[in-house]
XYZ file of C-alpha atoms in Angstrom:
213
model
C 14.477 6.228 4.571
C 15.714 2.718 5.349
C 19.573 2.346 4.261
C 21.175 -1.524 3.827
C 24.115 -1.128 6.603
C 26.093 -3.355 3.797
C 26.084 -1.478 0.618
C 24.093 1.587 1.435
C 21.277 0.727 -1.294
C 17.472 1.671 -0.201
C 16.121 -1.500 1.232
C 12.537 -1.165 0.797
C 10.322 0.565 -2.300
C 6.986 2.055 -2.065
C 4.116 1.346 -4.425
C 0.748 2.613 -4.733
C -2.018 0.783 -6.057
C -4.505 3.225 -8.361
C -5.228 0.793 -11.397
C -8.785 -0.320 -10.456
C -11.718 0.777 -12.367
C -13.005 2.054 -9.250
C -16.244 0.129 -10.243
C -18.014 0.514 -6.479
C -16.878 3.996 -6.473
C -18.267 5.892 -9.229
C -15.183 7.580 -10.337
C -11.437 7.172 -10.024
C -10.883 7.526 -6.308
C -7.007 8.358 -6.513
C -8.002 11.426 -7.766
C -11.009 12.378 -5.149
C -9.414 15.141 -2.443
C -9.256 15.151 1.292
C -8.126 18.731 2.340
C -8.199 19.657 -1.341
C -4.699 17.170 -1.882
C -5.749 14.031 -4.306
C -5.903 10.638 -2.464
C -2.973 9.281 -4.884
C -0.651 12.330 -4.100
C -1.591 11.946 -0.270
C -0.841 8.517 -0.503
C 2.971 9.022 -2.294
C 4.003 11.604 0.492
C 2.868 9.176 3.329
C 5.303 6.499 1.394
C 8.214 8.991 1.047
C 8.581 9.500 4.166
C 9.317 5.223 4.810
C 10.474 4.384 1.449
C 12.352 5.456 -1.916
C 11.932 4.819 -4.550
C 8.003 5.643 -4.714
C 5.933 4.181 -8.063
C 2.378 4.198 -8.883
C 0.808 0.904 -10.453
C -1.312 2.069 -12.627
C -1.543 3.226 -17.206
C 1.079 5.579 -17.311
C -0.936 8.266 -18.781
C -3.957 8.411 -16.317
C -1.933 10.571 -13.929
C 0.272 11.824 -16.387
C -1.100 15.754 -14.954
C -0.103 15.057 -11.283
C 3.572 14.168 -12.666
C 3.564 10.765 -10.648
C 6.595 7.999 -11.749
C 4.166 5.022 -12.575
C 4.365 1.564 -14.802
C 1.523 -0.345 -15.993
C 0.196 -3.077 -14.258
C 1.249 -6.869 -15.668
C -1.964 -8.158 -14.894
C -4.943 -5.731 -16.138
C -7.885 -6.837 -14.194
C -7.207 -9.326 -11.961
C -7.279 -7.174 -9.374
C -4.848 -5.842 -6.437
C -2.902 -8.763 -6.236
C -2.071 -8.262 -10.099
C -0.699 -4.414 -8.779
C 1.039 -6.418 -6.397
C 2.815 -8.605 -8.248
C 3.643 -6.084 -10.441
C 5.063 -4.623 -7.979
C 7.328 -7.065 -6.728
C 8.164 -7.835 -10.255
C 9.241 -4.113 -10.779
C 11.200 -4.140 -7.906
C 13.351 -6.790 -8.404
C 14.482 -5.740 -11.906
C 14.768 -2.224 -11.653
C 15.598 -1.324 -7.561
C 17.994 -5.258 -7.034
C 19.147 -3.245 -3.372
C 15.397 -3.286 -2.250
C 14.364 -6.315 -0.151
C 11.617 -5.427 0.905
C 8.334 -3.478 -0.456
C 5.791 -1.469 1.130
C 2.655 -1.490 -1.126
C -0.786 0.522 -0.381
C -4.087 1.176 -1.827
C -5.188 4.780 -2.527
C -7.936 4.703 -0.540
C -6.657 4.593 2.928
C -6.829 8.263 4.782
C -6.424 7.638 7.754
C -2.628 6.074 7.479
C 0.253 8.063 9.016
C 3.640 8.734 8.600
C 4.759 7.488 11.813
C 2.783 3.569 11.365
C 4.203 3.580 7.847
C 7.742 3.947 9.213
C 7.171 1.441 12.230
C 5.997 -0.865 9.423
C 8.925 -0.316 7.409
C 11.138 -1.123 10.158
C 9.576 -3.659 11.232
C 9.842 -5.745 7.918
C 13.351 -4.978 7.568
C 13.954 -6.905 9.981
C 11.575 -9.679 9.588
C 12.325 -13.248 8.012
C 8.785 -13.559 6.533
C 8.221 -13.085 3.274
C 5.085 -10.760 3.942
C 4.224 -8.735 6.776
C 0.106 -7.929 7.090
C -1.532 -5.707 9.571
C -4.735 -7.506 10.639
C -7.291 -5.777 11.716
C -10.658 -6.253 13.513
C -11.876 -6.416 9.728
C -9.199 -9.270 9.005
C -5.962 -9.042 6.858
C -4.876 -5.220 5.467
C -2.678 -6.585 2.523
C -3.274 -3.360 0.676
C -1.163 -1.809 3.903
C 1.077 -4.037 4.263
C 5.233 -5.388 3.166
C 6.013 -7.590 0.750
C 10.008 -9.602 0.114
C 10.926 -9.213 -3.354
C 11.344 -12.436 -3.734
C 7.541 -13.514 -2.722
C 7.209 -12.112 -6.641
C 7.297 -15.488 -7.752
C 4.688 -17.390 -5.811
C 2.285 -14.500 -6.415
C 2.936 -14.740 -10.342
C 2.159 -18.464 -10.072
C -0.814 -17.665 -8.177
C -2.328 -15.325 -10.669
C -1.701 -17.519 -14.236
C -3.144 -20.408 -11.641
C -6.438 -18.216 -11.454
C -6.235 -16.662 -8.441
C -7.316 -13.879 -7.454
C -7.928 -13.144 -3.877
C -4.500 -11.883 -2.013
C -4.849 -14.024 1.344
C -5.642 -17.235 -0.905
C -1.970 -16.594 -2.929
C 0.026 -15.419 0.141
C -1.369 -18.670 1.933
C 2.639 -20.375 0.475
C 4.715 -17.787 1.760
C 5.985 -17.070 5.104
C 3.923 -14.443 6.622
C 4.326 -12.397 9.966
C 0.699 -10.718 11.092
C 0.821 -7.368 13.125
C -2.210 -7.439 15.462
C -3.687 -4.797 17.144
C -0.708 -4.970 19.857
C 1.716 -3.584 16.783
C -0.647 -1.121 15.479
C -2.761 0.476 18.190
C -0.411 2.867 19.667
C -0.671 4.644 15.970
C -4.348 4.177 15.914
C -5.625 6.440 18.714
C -9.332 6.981 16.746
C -9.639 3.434 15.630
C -9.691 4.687 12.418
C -6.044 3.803 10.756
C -7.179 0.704 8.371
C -10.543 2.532 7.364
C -10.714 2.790 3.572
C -13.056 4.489 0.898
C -15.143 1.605 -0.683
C -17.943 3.386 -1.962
C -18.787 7.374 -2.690
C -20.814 7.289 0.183
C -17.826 6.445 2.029
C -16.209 9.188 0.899
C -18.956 11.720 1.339
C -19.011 10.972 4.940
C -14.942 10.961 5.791
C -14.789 14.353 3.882
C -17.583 15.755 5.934
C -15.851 14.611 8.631
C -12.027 16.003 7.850
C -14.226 19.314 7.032
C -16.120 19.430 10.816
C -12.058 18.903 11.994
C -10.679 21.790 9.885
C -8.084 18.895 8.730
């Protein structure tokens, strides 16, 4: 965990992302398993180990059988930069010691402990109000940390009609990691691959299966 040095409050809050339709999908991929553990639960225990608290944005009762701690998103279907704002929103009345927030999708297996820490870290100490891994695919804002206080802007952004993440952060202050930040944790090139599609899935489970993982 990541202590303030002033008044000992957690500094940065975790949030996953899991209320999408999962239209492309097929089915609700925070529930789908990888080494017979749900994405959503694999994707709270990667968080705990960089952040506390750890919330789920997503109806309350979807999960309600994996016992997660989760609040409904603000924005129902506009999309992961609603979950995001809710997020920030969430954070800054109910956790006021956490600057910072480090917000994921549930579709991102390949993520470790040990990048989600360096990211936490990193962002601590940043004076941007975002912090985005980018990738040879572009931005990762669905990995990535995100100032309370960029809650705002974001909210303006969405009741503007907005939608698209990069297009609202484009206001704020943002730091990128490139591949000089990230690589060291990325020794497969696989750290930023996601599950887009069923297919997707099929073939990273057949994969984790061929590794005994």
């Amino acid at each position: 965990m990541i202590e303030n040095s002033v008044s000992g409050a957690r500094r940065i809050a975790g949030y996953v992302l899991a209320g999408g339709a999962s239209t492309r999908f097929g089915r609700d991929k925070a529930l789908v398993e990888l080494g017979g553990v749900p994405m959503l639960q694999r994707m709270i225990r990667l968080l705990d180990a960089a952040t506390q608290p750890v919330i789920v944005v997503a109806p309350p009762e979807r999960y309600a059988a994996l016992r997660v701690n989760s609040i409904p998103d603000r924005w129902p279907g506009a999309g992961p930069l609603g979950g995001i704002a809710t997020a920030l929103q969430h954070s800054a009345e109910f956790f006021p010691g956490c600057a910072w927030n480090l917000i994921l999708g549930c579709d991102l297996p390949f993520l470790t402990r040990e990048w989600l820490t360096h990211l936490a870290k990193h962002a601590v100490g940043s004076r941007a109000q975002a912090v985005l891994p980018r990738s040879a695919d572009g931005f990762e804002p669905l990995c990535a940390c995100y100032r309370t206080d960029a809650g705002p802007a974001l909210a303006r952004a969405l009741e503007a009609g907005v939608r698209k993440i990069t297009t609202a952060l484009e206001p704020l202050a943002i730091e990128v990691l490139d591949e000089k930040h990230w690589k060291r944790f990325d020794s497969a090139g696989q750290l930023f691959r996601n599950m887009n599609s069923a297919a997707d899935y099929e073939e990273i489970r057949a994969e984790w299966e061929a590794k005994g993982q």
